mmCIF file with all atom_site columns, C-alpha atoms in Angstrom:
data_model
loop_
_atom_site.group_PDB
_atom_site.id
_atom_site.type_symbol
_atom_site.label_atom_id
_atom_site.label_alt_id
_atom_site.label_comp_id
_atom_site.label_asym_id
_atom_site.label_entity_id
_atom_site.label_seq_id
_atom_site.pdbx_PDB_ins_code
_atom_site.Cartn_x
_atom_site.Cartn_y
_atom_site.Cartn_z
_atom_site.occupancy
_atom_site.B_iso_or_equiv
_atom_site.pdbx_formal_charge
_atom_site.auth_seq_id
_atom_site.auth_comp_id
_atom_site.auth_asym_id
_atom_site.auth_atom_id
_atom_site.pdbx_PDB_model_num
ATOM 1   C CA . ASP A 1 1   ? 56.259 9.335   22.416  1.00 0.00 ? 1409 ASP A CA 1
ATOM 2   C CA . THR A 1 2   ? 55.242 11.227  19.260  1.00 0.00 ? 1410 THR A CA 1
ATOM 3   C CA . ALA A 1 3   ? 58.212 12.856  17.547  1.00 0.00 ? 1411 ALA A CA 1
ATOM 4   C CA . VAL A 1 4   ? 56.330 15.526  15.564  1.00 0.00 ? 1412 VAL A CA 1
ATOM 5   C CA . SER A 1 5   ? 52.878 16.303  16.853  1.00 0.00 ? 1413 SER A CA 1
ATOM 6   C CA . GLN A 1 6   ? 50.264 18.613  15.377  1.00 0.00 ? 1414 GLN A CA 1
ATOM 7   C CA . THR A 1 7   ? 47.030 19.950  16.769  1.00 0.00 ? 1415 THR A CA 1
ATOM 8   C CA . PRO A 1 8   ? 44.285 19.876  15.866  1.00 0.00 ? 1416 PRO A CA 1
ATOM 9   C CA . LYS A 1 9   ? 44.097 16.788  13.646  1.00 0.00 ? 1417 LYS A CA 1
ATOM 10  C CA . TYR A 1 10  ? 40.802 17.884  12.161  1.00 0.00 ? 1418 TYR A CA 1
ATOM 11  C CA . LEU A 1 11  ? 39.457 21.390  11.713  1.00 0.00 ? 1419 LEU A CA 1
ATOM 12  C CA . VAL A 1 12  ? 36.160 22.313  10.081  1.00 0.00 ? 1420 VAL A CA 1
ATOM 13  C CA . THR A 1 13  ? 35.371 25.990  9.748   1.00 0.00 ? 1421 THR A CA 1
ATOM 14  C CA . GLN A 1 14  ? 33.503 28.581  7.725   1.00 0.00 ? 1422 GLN A CA 1
ATOM 15  C CA . MET A 1 15  ? 34.917 30.800  5.004   1.00 0.00 ? 1423 MET A CA 1
ATOM 16  C CA . GLY A 1 16  ? 36.273 34.048  6.339   1.00 0.00 ? 1424 GLY A CA 1
ATOM 17  C CA . ASN A 1 17  ? 37.275 32.671  9.735   1.00 0.00 ? 1425 ASN A CA 1
ATOM 18  C CA . ASP A 1 18  ? 40.793 32.730  11.173  1.00 0.00 ? 1426 ASP A CA 1
ATOM 19  C CA . LYS A 1 19  ? 42.358 29.514  12.452  1.00 0.00 ? 1427 LYS A CA 1
ATOM 20  C CA . SER A 1 20  ? 45.679 28.232  13.777  1.00 0.00 ? 1428 SER A CA 1
ATOM 21  C CA . ILE A 1 21  ? 47.481 24.905  13.647  1.00 0.00 ? 1429 ILE A CA 1
ATOM 22  C CA . LYS A 1 22  ? 50.231 24.109  16.118  1.00 0.00 ? 1430 LYS A CA 1
ATOM 23  C CA . CYS A 1 23  ? 53.240 21.865  15.755  1.00 0.00 ? 1431 CYS A CA 1
ATOM 24  C CA . GLU A 1 24  ? 55.819 20.624  18.207  1.00 0.00 ? 1432 GLU A CA 1
ATOM 25  C CA . GLN A 1 25  ? 58.816 18.345  17.756  1.00 0.00 ? 1433 GLN A CA 1
ATOM 26  C CA . ASN A 1 26  ? 60.802 16.580  20.464  1.00 0.00 ? 1434 ASN A CA 1
ATOM 27  C CA . LEU A 1 27  ? 63.614 15.340  18.214  1.00 0.00 ? 1435 LEU A CA 1
ATOM 28  C CA . GLY A 1 28  ? 65.961 18.194  19.016  1.00 0.00 ? 1436 GLY A CA 1
ATOM 29  C CA . HIS A 1 29  ? 65.961 19.315  15.380  1.00 0.00 ? 1437 HIS A CA 1
ATOM 30  C CA . ASP A 1 30  ? 66.827 22.858  14.393  1.00 0.00 ? 1438 ASP A CA 1
ATOM 31  C CA . THR A 1 31  ? 64.587 23.169  11.328  1.00 0.00 ? 1439 THR A CA 1
ATOM 32  C CA . MET A 1 32  ? 60.817 22.920  10.932  1.00 0.00 ? 1440 MET A CA 1
ATOM 33  C CA . TYR A 1 33  ? 58.522 23.065  7.931   1.00 0.00 ? 1441 TYR A CA 1
ATOM 34  C CA . TRP A 1 34  ? 54.921 23.398  6.825   1.00 0.00 ? 1442 TRP A CA 1
ATOM 35  C CA . TYR A 1 35  ? 53.772 21.451  3.782   1.00 0.00 ? 1443 TYR A CA 1
ATOM 36  C CA . LYS A 1 36  ? 50.332 21.530  2.156   1.00 0.00 ? 1444 LYS A CA 1
ATOM 37  C CA . GLN A 1 37  ? 48.854 18.361  0.643   1.00 0.00 ? 1445 GLN A CA 1
ATOM 38  C CA . ASP A 1 38  ? 45.950 19.035  -1.679  1.00 0.00 ? 1446 ASP A CA 1
ATOM 39  C CA . SER A 1 39  ? 43.075 16.758  -2.623  1.00 0.00 ? 1447 SER A CA 1
ATOM 40  C CA . LYS A 1 40  ? 45.207 15.091  -5.296  1.00 0.00 ? 1448 LYS A CA 1
ATOM 41  C CA . LYS A 1 41  ? 47.821 14.232  -2.664  1.00 0.00 ? 1449 LYS A CA 1
ATOM 42  C CA . PHE A 1 42  ? 50.315 16.706  -4.098  1.00 0.00 ? 1450 PHE A CA 1
ATOM 43  C CA . LEU A 1 43  ? 52.740 17.953  -1.411  1.00 0.00 ? 1451 LEU A CA 1
ATOM 44  C CA . LYS A 1 44  ? 54.088 21.471  -1.623  1.00 0.00 ? 1452 LYS A CA 1
ATOM 45  C CA . ILE A 1 45  ? 56.372 23.249  0.785   1.00 0.00 ? 1453 ILE A CA 1
ATOM 46  C CA . MET A 1 46  ? 55.051 26.463  2.266   1.00 0.00 ? 1454 MET A CA 1
ATOM 47  C CA . PHE A 1 47  ? 57.518 27.639  4.910   1.00 0.00 ? 1455 PHE A CA 1
ATOM 48  C CA . SER A 1 48  ? 60.606 26.598  6.788   1.00 0.00 ? 1456 SER A CA 1
ATOM 49  C CA . TYR A 1 49  ? 62.258 27.930  9.924   1.00 0.00 ? 1457 TYR A CA 1
ATOM 50  C CA . ASN A 1 50  ? 65.785 27.261  11.097  1.00 0.00 ? 1458 ASN A CA 1
ATOM 51  C CA . ASN A 1 51  ? 66.472 28.135  14.722  1.00 0.00 ? 1459 ASN A CA 1
ATOM 52  C CA . LYS A 1 52  ? 63.400 30.385  14.739  1.00 0.00 ? 1460 LYS A CA 1
ATOM 53  C CA . GLU A 1 53  ? 64.417 32.221  11.573  1.00 0.00 ? 1461 GLU A CA 1
ATOM 54  C CA . LEU A 1 54  ? 62.363 32.047  8.380   1.00 0.00 ? 1462 LEU A CA 1
ATOM 55  C CA . ILE A 1 55  ? 64.512 30.490  5.632   1.00 0.00 ? 1463 ILE A CA 1
ATOM 56  C CA . ILE A 1 56  ? 61.955 29.302  3.108   1.00 0.00 ? 1464 ILE A CA 1
ATOM 57  C CA . ASN A 1 57  ? 58.876 31.261  2.133   1.00 0.00 ? 1465 ASN A CA 1
ATOM 58  C CA . GLU A 1 58  ? 57.291 29.885  -0.999  1.00 0.00 ? 1466 GLU A CA 1
ATOM 59  C CA . THR A 1 59  ? 54.631 31.669  -2.983  1.00 0.00 ? 1467 THR A CA 1
ATOM 60  C CA . VAL A 1 60  ? 51.956 31.553  -0.306  1.00 0.00 ? 1468 VAL A CA 1
ATOM 61  C CA . PRO A 1 61  ? 49.185 34.141  0.201   1.00 0.00 ? 1469 PRO A CA 1
ATOM 62  C CA . ASN A 1 62  ? 50.018 36.517  3.022   1.00 0.00 ? 1470 ASN A CA 1
ATOM 63  C CA . ARG A 1 63  ? 46.868 35.299  4.779   1.00 0.00 ? 1471 ARG A CA 1
ATOM 64  C CA . PHE A 1 64  ? 49.182 32.509  5.948   1.00 0.00 ? 1472 PHE A CA 1
ATOM 65  C CA . SER A 1 65  ? 51.543 33.535  8.722   1.00 0.00 ? 1473 SER A CA 1
ATOM 66  C CA . PRO A 1 66  ? 53.933 31.099  10.383  1.00 0.00 ? 1474 PRO A CA 1
ATOM 67  C CA . LYS A 1 67  ? 55.414 31.722  13.790  1.00 0.00 ? 1475 LYS A CA 1
ATOM 68  C CA . SER A 1 68  ? 58.220 29.917  15.549  1.00 0.00 ? 1476 SER A CA 1
ATOM 69  C CA . PRO A 1 69  ? 58.471 30.850  19.235  1.00 0.00 ? 1477 PRO A CA 1
ATOM 70  C CA . ASP A 1 70  ? 61.395 28.442  19.674  1.00 0.00 ? 1478 ASP A CA 1
ATOM 71  C CA . LYS A 1 71  ? 63.082 25.810  17.564  1.00 0.00 ? 1479 LYS A CA 1
ATOM 72  C CA . ALA A 1 72  ? 60.794 23.058  18.862  1.00 0.00 ? 1480 ALA A CA 1
ATOM 73  C CA . HIS A 1 73  ? 57.562 24.793  17.831  1.00 0.00 ? 1481 HIS A CA 1
ATOM 74  C CA . LEU A 1 74  ? 56.161 26.068  14.574  1.00 0.00 ? 1482 LEU A CA 1
ATOM 75  C CA . ASN A 1 75  ? 52.628 27.364  14.317  1.00 0.00 ? 1483 ASN A CA 1
ATOM 76  C CA . LEU A 1 76  ? 50.591 28.302  11.269  1.00 0.00 ? 1484 LEU A CA 1
ATOM 77  C CA . HIS A 1 77  ? 47.928 30.980  11.425  1.00 0.00 ? 1485 HIS A CA 1
ATOM 78  C CA . ILE A 1 78  ? 45.528 31.446  8.539   1.00 0.00 ? 1486 ILE A CA 1
ATOM 79  C CA . ASN A 1 79  ? 43.384 34.558  8.185   1.00 0.00 ? 1487 ASN A CA 1
ATOM 80  C CA . SER A 1 80  ? 40.204 34.942  6.148   1.00 0.00 ? 1488 SER A CA 1
ATOM 81  C CA . LEU A 1 81  ? 39.970 31.281  5.202   1.00 0.00 ? 1489 LEU A CA 1
ATOM 82  C CA . GLU A 1 82  ? 38.928 30.414  1.657   1.00 0.00 ? 1490 GLU A CA 1
ATOM 83  C CA . LEU A 1 83  ? 37.501 27.235  0.138   1.00 0.00 ? 1491 LEU A CA 1
ATOM 84  C CA . GLY A 1 84  ? 40.817 26.586  -1.612  1.00 0.00 ? 1492 GLY A CA 1
ATOM 85  C CA . ASP A 1 85  ? 42.606 26.416  1.726   1.00 0.00 ? 1493 ASP A CA 1
ATOM 86  C CA . SER A 1 86  ? 40.967 23.047  2.375   1.00 0.00 ? 1494 SER A CA 1
ATOM 87  C CA . ALA A 1 87  ? 43.827 20.549  2.522   1.00 0.00 ? 1495 ALA A CA 1
ATOM 88  C CA . VAL A 1 88  ? 45.934 18.489  4.854   1.00 0.00 ? 1496 VAL A CA 1
ATOM 89  C CA . TYR A 1 89  ? 48.730 20.536  6.391   1.00 0.00 ? 1497 TYR A CA 1
ATOM 90  C CA . PHE A 1 90  ? 51.811 18.605  7.437   1.00 0.00 ? 1498 PHE A CA 1
ATOM 91  C CA . CYS A 1 91  ? 54.423 19.838  9.819   1.00 0.00 ? 1499 CYS A CA 1
ATOM 92  C CA . ALA A 1 92  ? 57.909 18.357  9.542   1.00 0.00 ? 1500 ALA A CA 1
ATOM 93  C CA . SER A 1 93  ? 61.281 18.750  11.186  1.00 0.00 ? 1501 SER A CA 1
ATOM 94  C CA . SER A 1 94  ? 64.866 17.960  10.361  1.00 0.00 ? 1502 SER A CA 1
ATOM 95  C CA . GLN A 1 95  ? 68.410 18.701  11.377  1.00 0.00 ? 1503 GLN A CA 1
ATOM 96  C CA . MET A 1 96  ? 69.867 21.124  8.852   1.00 0.00 ? 1504 MET A CA 1
ATOM 97  C CA . GLY A 1 97  ? 72.239 19.242  6.573   1.00 0.00 ? 1505 GLY A CA 1
ATOM 98  C CA . ALA A 1 98  ? 70.858 15.822  7.454   1.00 0.00 ? 1506 ALA A CA 1
ATOM 99  C CA . GLY A 1 99  ? 68.346 15.853  4.607   1.00 0.00 ? 1507 GLY A CA 1
ATOM 100 C CA . GLU A 1 100 ? 65.675 13.580  6.018   1.00 0.00 ? 1508 GLU A CA 1
ATOM 101 C CA . LEU A 1 101 ? 62.420 15.151  7.148   1.00 0.00 ? 1509 LEU A CA 1
ATOM 102 C CA . PHE A 1 102 ? 60.245 13.704  9.888   1.00 0.00 ? 1510 PHE A CA 1
ATOM 103 C CA . PHE A 1 103 ? 56.548 14.389  9.408   1.00 0.00 ? 1511 PHE A CA 1
ATOM 104 C CA . GLY A 1 104 ? 53.672 14.906  11.777  1.00 0.00 ? 1512 GLY A CA 1
ATOM 105 C CA . GLU A 1 105 ? 50.348 13.159  11.290  1.00 0.00 ? 1513 GLU A CA 1
ATOM 106 C CA . GLY A 1 106 ? 48.780 16.076  9.497   1.00 0.00 ? 1514 GLY A CA 1
ATOM 107 C CA . SER A 1 107 ? 45.954 18.488  10.201  1.00 0.00 ? 1515 SER A CA 1
ATOM 108 C CA . ARG A 1 108 ? 42.980 18.164  7.878   1.00 0.00 ? 1516 ARG A CA 1
ATOM 109 C CA . LEU A 1 109 ? 41.422 21.578  7.336   1.00 0.00 ? 1517 LEU A CA 1
ATOM 110 C CA . THR A 1 110 ? 37.993 21.766  5.742   1.00 0.00 ? 1518 THR A CA 1
ATOM 111 C CA . VAL A 1 111 ? 36.606 25.179  4.835   1.00 0.00 ? 1519 VAL A CA 1
ATOM 112 C CA . LEU A 1 112 ? 32.863 25.300  4.194   1.00 0.00 ? 1520 LEU A CA 1
ATOM 113 C CA . ALA B 2 1   ? 60.990 24.300  -14.602 1.00 0.00 ? 517  ALA B CA 1
ATOM 114 C CA . GLN B 2 2   ? 62.950 22.092  -12.289 1.00 0.00 ? 518  GLN B CA 1
ATOM 115 C CA . SER B 2 3   ? 60.833 19.269  -10.978 1.00 0.00 ? 519  SER B CA 1
ATOM 116 C CA . VAL B 2 4   ? 60.386 15.724  -9.742  1.00 0.00 ? 520  VAL B CA 1
ATOM 117 C CA . SER B 2 5   ? 58.349 13.404  -11.969 1.00 0.00 ? 521  SER B CA 1
ATOM 118 C CA . GLN B 2 6   ? 56.681 10.173  -11.021 1.00 0.00 ? 522  GLN B CA 1
ATOM 119 C CA . HIS B 2 7   ? 55.446 8.466   -14.135 1.00 0.00 ? 523  HIS B CA 1
ATOM 120 C CA . ASN B 2 8   ? 52.928 6.089   -12.669 1.00 0.00 ? 524  ASN B CA 1
ATOM 121 C CA . HIS B 2 9   ? 50.025 7.772   -10.953 1.00 0.00 ? 525  HIS B CA 1
ATOM 122 C CA . HIS B 2 10  ? 48.107 4.615   -10.114 1.00 0.00 ? 526  HIS B CA 1
ATOM 123 C CA . VAL B 2 11  ? 49.460 1.075   -10.021 1.00 0.00 ? 527  VAL B CA 1
ATOM 124 C CA . ILE B 2 12  ? 47.420 -2.042  -9.313  1.00 0.00 ? 528  ILE B CA 1
ATOM 125 C CA . LEU B 2 13  ? 49.187 -5.317  -8.554  1.00 0.00 ? 529  LEU B CA 1
ATOM 126 C CA . SER B 2 14  ? 48.403 -8.725  -7.167  1.00 0.00 ? 530  SER B CA 1
ATOM 127 C CA . GLU B 2 15  ? 50.225 -9.978  -4.117  1.00 0.00 ? 531  GLU B CA 1
ATOM 128 C CA . ALA B 2 16  ? 53.671 -11.442 -4.877  1.00 0.00 ? 532  ALA B CA 1
ATOM 129 C CA . ALA B 2 17  ? 54.032 -9.371  -8.036  1.00 0.00 ? 533  ALA B CA 1
ATOM 130 C CA . SER B 2 18  ? 57.169 -7.310  -8.499  1.00 0.00 ? 534  SER B CA 1
ATOM 131 C CA . LEU B 2 19  ? 57.033 -3.541  -8.222  1.00 0.00 ? 535  LEU B CA 1
ATOM 132 C CA . GLU B 2 20  ? 58.965 -0.773  -9.881  1.00 0.00 ? 536  GLU B CA 1
ATOM 133 C CA . LEU B 2 21  ? 57.951 2.868   -9.507  1.00 0.00 ? 537  LEU B CA 1
ATOM 134 C CA . GLY B 2 22  ? 59.691 5.443   -11.633 1.00 0.00 ? 538  GLY B CA 1
ATOM 135 C CA . CYS B 2 23  ? 61.098 8.744   -10.433 1.00 0.00 ? 539  CYS B CA 1
ATOM 136 C CA . ASN B 2 24  ? 63.034 11.303  -12.466 1.00 0.00 ? 540  ASN B CA 1
ATOM 137 C CA . TYR B 2 25  ? 64.282 14.708  -11.435 1.00 0.00 ? 541  TYR B CA 1
ATOM 138 C CA . SER B 2 26  ? 65.586 17.649  -13.366 1.00 0.00 ? 542  SER B CA 1
ATOM 139 C CA . TYR B 2 27  ? 68.010 19.275  -10.905 1.00 0.00 ? 543  TYR B CA 1
ATOM 140 C CA . GLY B 2 28  ? 71.694 19.475  -11.750 1.00 0.00 ? 544  GLY B CA 1
ATOM 141 C CA . GLY B 2 29  ? 74.536 19.075  -9.295  1.00 0.00 ? 545  GLY B CA 1
ATOM 142 C CA . THR B 2 30  ? 74.551 16.986  -6.168  1.00 0.00 ? 546  THR B CA 1
ATOM 143 C CA . VAL B 2 31  ? 71.127 16.015  -4.902  1.00 0.00 ? 547  VAL B CA 1
ATOM 144 C CA . ASN B 2 32  ? 69.829 13.949  -2.036  1.00 0.00 ? 548  ASN B CA 1
ATOM 145 C CA . LEU B 2 33  ? 67.022 11.557  -2.955  1.00 0.00 ? 549  LEU B CA 1
ATOM 146 C CA . PHE B 2 34  ? 64.240 10.026  -0.914  1.00 0.00 ? 550  PHE B CA 1
ATOM 147 C CA . TRP B 2 35  ? 61.255 7.753   -1.123  1.00 0.00 ? 551  TRP B CA 1
ATOM 148 C CA . TYR B 2 36  ? 58.475 8.274   1.379   1.00 0.00 ? 552  TYR B CA 1
ATOM 149 C CA . VAL B 2 37  ? 55.364 6.152   1.915   1.00 0.00 ? 553  VAL B CA 1
ATOM 150 C CA . GLN B 2 38  ? 51.975 7.331   3.146   1.00 0.00 ? 554  GLN B CA 1
ATOM 151 C CA . TYR B 2 39  ? 49.651 4.571   4.324   1.00 0.00 ? 555  TYR B CA 1
ATOM 152 C CA . PRO B 2 40  ? 45.932 5.402   4.201   1.00 0.00 ? 556  PRO B CA 1
ATOM 153 C CA . GLY B 2 41  ? 45.118 8.104   6.723   1.00 0.00 ? 557  GLY B CA 1
ATOM 154 C CA . GLN B 2 42  ? 48.655 8.317   8.037   1.00 0.00 ? 558  GLN B CA 1
ATOM 155 C CA . HIS B 2 43  ? 51.640 10.607  7.838   1.00 0.00 ? 559  HIS B CA 1
ATOM 156 C CA . LEU B 2 44  ? 54.628 10.240  5.555   1.00 0.00 ? 560  LEU B CA 1
ATOM 157 C CA . GLN B 2 45  ? 57.308 7.792   6.598   1.00 0.00 ? 561  GLN B CA 1
ATOM 158 C CA . LEU B 2 46  ? 60.763 7.440   5.121   1.00 0.00 ? 562  LEU B CA 1
ATOM 159 C CA . LEU B 2 47  ? 61.340 4.255   3.129   1.00 0.00 ? 563  LEU B CA 1
ATOM 160 C CA . LEU B 2 48  ? 64.897 4.952   2.045   1.00 0.00 ? 564  LEU B CA 1
ATOM 161 C CA . LYS B 2 49  ? 67.316 7.694   1.097   1.00 0.00 ? 565  LYS B CA 1
ATOM 162 C CA . TYR B 2 50  ? 70.379 8.257   -1.053  1.00 0.00 ? 566  TYR B CA 1
ATOM 163 C CA . PHE B 2 51  ? 73.072 10.787  -0.256  1.00 0.00 ? 567  PHE B CA 1
ATOM 164 C CA . SER B 2 52  ? 76.235 9.284   -1.743  1.00 0.00 ? 568  SER B CA 1
ATOM 165 C CA . GLY B 2 53  ? 78.091 6.000   -2.182  1.00 0.00 ? 569  GLY B CA 1
ATOM 166 C CA . ASP B 2 54  ? 76.530 2.775   -3.419  1.00 0.00 ? 570  ASP B CA 1
ATOM 167 C CA . PRO B 2 55  ? 73.789 3.775   -5.879  1.00 0.00 ? 571  PRO B CA 1
ATOM 168 C CA . LEU B 2 56  ? 71.705 0.768   -4.867  1.00 0.00 ? 572  LEU B CA 1
ATOM 169 C CA . VAL B 2 57  ? 70.018 1.685   -1.616  1.00 0.00 ? 573  VAL B CA 1
ATOM 170 C CA . LYS B 2 58  ? 68.135 -0.711  0.604   1.00 0.00 ? 574  LYS B CA 1
ATOM 171 C CA . GLY B 2 59  ? 65.310 0.547   2.779   1.00 0.00 ? 575  GLY B CA 1
ATOM 172 C CA . ILE B 2 60  ? 62.719 -0.780  5.161   1.00 0.00 ? 576  ILE B CA 1
ATOM 173 C CA . LYS B 2 61  ? 60.122 -3.460  4.404   1.00 0.00 ? 577  LYS B CA 1
ATOM 174 C CA . GLY B 2 62  ? 62.122 -4.994  1.559   1.00 0.00 ? 578  GLY B CA 1
ATOM 175 C CA . PHE B 2 63  ? 62.191 -1.879  -0.631  1.00 0.00 ? 579  PHE B CA 1
ATOM 176 C CA . GLU B 2 64  ? 65.237 -0.778  -2.570  1.00 0.00 ? 580  GLU B CA 1
ATOM 177 C CA . ALA B 2 65  ? 66.000 2.009   -5.023  1.00 0.00 ? 581  ALA B CA 1
ATOM 178 C CA . GLU B 2 66  ? 68.679 2.587   -7.607  1.00 0.00 ? 582  GLU B CA 1
ATOM 179 C CA . PHE B 2 67  ? 70.215 5.973   -8.330  1.00 0.00 ? 583  PHE B CA 1
ATOM 180 C CA . ILE B 2 68  ? 71.256 6.308   -11.963 1.00 0.00 ? 584  ILE B CA 1
ATOM 181 C CA . LYS B 2 69  ? 72.964 9.672   -12.285 1.00 0.00 ? 585  LYS B CA 1
ATOM 182 C CA . SER B 2 70  ? 73.118 9.663   -16.085 1.00 0.00 ? 586  SER B CA 1
ATOM 183 C CA . LYS B 2 71  ? 69.368 9.171   -16.266 1.00 0.00 ? 587  LYS B CA 1
ATOM 184 C CA . PHE B 2 72  ? 68.500 11.507  -13.367 1.00 0.00 ? 588  PHE B CA 1
ATOM 185 C CA . SER B 2 73  ? 66.466 8.626   -11.996 1.00 0.00 ? 589  SER B CA 1
ATOM 186 C CA . PHE B 2 74  ? 65.813 7.038   -8.619  1.00 0.00 ? 590  PHE B CA 1
ATOM 187 C CA . ASN B 2 75  ? 63.387 4.173   -9.182  1.00 0.00 ? 591  ASN B CA 1
ATOM 188 C CA . LEU B 2 76  ? 61.845 2.247   -6.320  1.00 0.00 ? 592  LEU B CA 1
ATOM 189 C CA . ARG B 2 77  ? 61.622 -1.546  -6.427  1.00 0.00 ? 593  ARG B CA 1
ATOM 190 C CA . LYS B 2 78  ? 60.295 -4.435  -4.421  1.00 0.00 ? 594  LYS B CA 1
ATOM 191 C CA . PRO B 2 79  ? 60.539 -8.024  -5.678  1.00 0.00 ? 595  PRO B CA 1
ATOM 192 C CA . SER B 2 80  ? 57.304 -9.250  -4.110  1.00 0.00 ? 596  SER B CA 1
ATOM 193 C CA . VAL B 2 81  ? 54.585 -6.917  -2.850  1.00 0.00 ? 597  VAL B CA 1
ATOM 194 C CA . GLN B 2 82  ? 52.114 -7.622  -0.079  1.00 0.00 ? 598  GLN B CA 1
ATOM 195 C CA . TRP B 2 83  ? 48.605 -6.368  0.537   1.00 0.00 ? 599  TRP B CA 1
ATOM 196 C CA . SER B 2 84  ? 50.014 -4.229  3.358   1.00 0.00 ? 600  SER B CA 1
ATOM 197 C CA . ASP B 2 85  ? 52.087 -2.269  0.811   1.00 0.00 ? 601  ASP B CA 1
ATOM 198 C CA . THR B 2 86  ? 48.918 -0.562  -0.396  1.00 0.00 ? 602  THR B CA 1
ATOM 199 C CA . ALA B 2 87  ? 49.762 3.102   0.028   1.00 0.00 ? 603  ALA B CA 1
ATOM 200 C CA . GLU B 2 88  ? 50.811 6.312   -1.708  1.00 0.00 ? 604  GLU B CA 1
ATOM 201 C CA . TYR B 2 89  ? 54.513 6.499   -2.591  1.00 0.00 ? 605  TYR B CA 1
ATOM 202 C CA . PHE B 2 90  ? 56.347 9.790   -2.968  1.00 0.00 ? 606  PHE B CA 1
ATOM 203 C CA . CYS B 2 91  ? 59.722 10.442  -4.478  1.00 0.00 ? 607  CYS B CA 1
ATOM 204 C CA . ALA B 2 92  ? 61.463 13.555  -3.163  1.00 0.00 ? 608  ALA B CA 1
ATOM 205 C CA . VAL B 2 93  ? 64.605 15.492  -3.998  1.00 0.00 ? 609  VAL B CA 1
ATOM 206 C CA . ASN B 2 94  ? 66.650 17.858  -1.880  1.00 0.00 ? 610  ASN B CA 1
ATOM 207 C CA . PRO B 2 95  ? 68.225 20.010  -4.601  1.00 0.00 ? 611  PRO B CA 1
ATOM 208 C CA . PRO B 2 96  ? 71.611 21.726  -4.255  1.00 0.00 ? 612  PRO B CA 1
ATOM 209 C CA . GLY B 2 97  ? 71.576 24.639  -1.843  1.00 0.00 ? 613  GLY B CA 1
ATOM 210 C CA . GLY B 2 98  ? 68.083 23.667  -0.927  1.00 0.00 ? 614  GLY B CA 1
ATOM 211 C CA . TYR B 2 99  ? 68.063 24.291  2.827   1.00 0.00 ? 615  TYR B CA 1
ATOM 212 C CA . ASN B 2 100 ? 66.743 20.742  3.248   1.00 0.00 ? 616  ASN B CA 1
ATOM 213 C CA . LYS B 2 101 ? 63.816 21.821  1.083   1.00 0.00 ? 617  LYS B CA 1
ATOM 214 C CA . LEU B 2 102 ? 62.332 18.577  -0.177  1.00 0.00 ? 618  LEU B CA 1
ATOM 215 C CA . ILE B 2 103 ? 60.596 18.807  -3.523  1.00 0.00 ? 619  ILE B CA 1
ATOM 216 C CA . PHE B 2 104 ? 58.069 16.017  -3.908  1.00 0.00 ? 620  PHE B CA 1
ATOM 217 C CA . GLY B 2 105 ? 56.762 14.216  -6.929  1.00 0.00 ? 621  GLY B CA 1
ATOM 218 C CA . ALA B 2 106 ? 53.019 13.926  -7.438  1.00 0.00 ? 622  ALA B CA 1
ATOM 219 C CA . GLY B 2 107 ? 52.930 10.487  -5.828  1.00 0.00 ? 623  GLY B CA 1
ATOM 220 C CA . THR B 2 108 ? 51.993 7.004   -7.031  1.00 0.00 ? 624  THR B CA 1
ATOM 221 C CA . ARG B 2 109 ? 49.016 5.263   -5.545  1.00 0.00 ? 625  ARG B CA 1
ATOM 222 C CA . LEU B 2 110 ? 49.703 1.535   -5.210  1.00 0.00 ? 626  LEU B CA 1
ATOM 223 C CA . ALA B 2 111 ? 46.842 -0.886  -4.668  1.00 0.00 ? 627  ALA B CA 1
ATOM 224 C CA . VAL B 2 112 ? 47.773 -4.503  -3.955  1.00 0.00 ? 628  VAL B CA 1
ATOM 225 C CA . HIS B 2 113 ? 45.030 -7.088  -4.275  1.00 0.00 ? 629  HIS B CA 1
ATOM 226 C CA . PRO B 2 114 ? 45.172 -10.350 -2.313  1.00 0.00 ? 630  PRO B CA 1
#
């Protein structure tokens, strides 16, 4: 049973389109995250939600909008996609204070 | 700027060789430290973590890491690598007051040849 699951795993789209990535965790954690891994494998945090409240919002273009309908789900919507948005987006979850993050398998976004 | 540095970007070893990957961080105060591994095409998995106590931490698959506070370091070691250890290794720090916000190093790509 997958602990942190993301859909879709692969997404190929044209510049200017709008797309969403969904994430769900069944670990009972109260905190969820979105990380972006670029082509050089560098991982950078984008957002974090704790019990549906935004607690971390790094310097990310406002074309990116996260939404957490409940503490088990965190979605990422991206408007007006650009070439530079091509990356692997990882969702993660943790229990606040526990430190360790559990990662999903990633969603590879390719913008043409 | 505060950061996490991994000195080796690409390491190539033969099977049975010993491994040490460097990690330094620049955050003051109490930090939590992690090493994650990413096998080709897969997600990140935790190898080991340090929160407090014994600075020598043992993880899965024979890996260990040593926290040296005076050097702001958390180096990863394995006495004898296997071909299956070929992967990308990431050091990460949860800085003080960080809301569980893990800051990752740039990663070290390890290739083990049979």
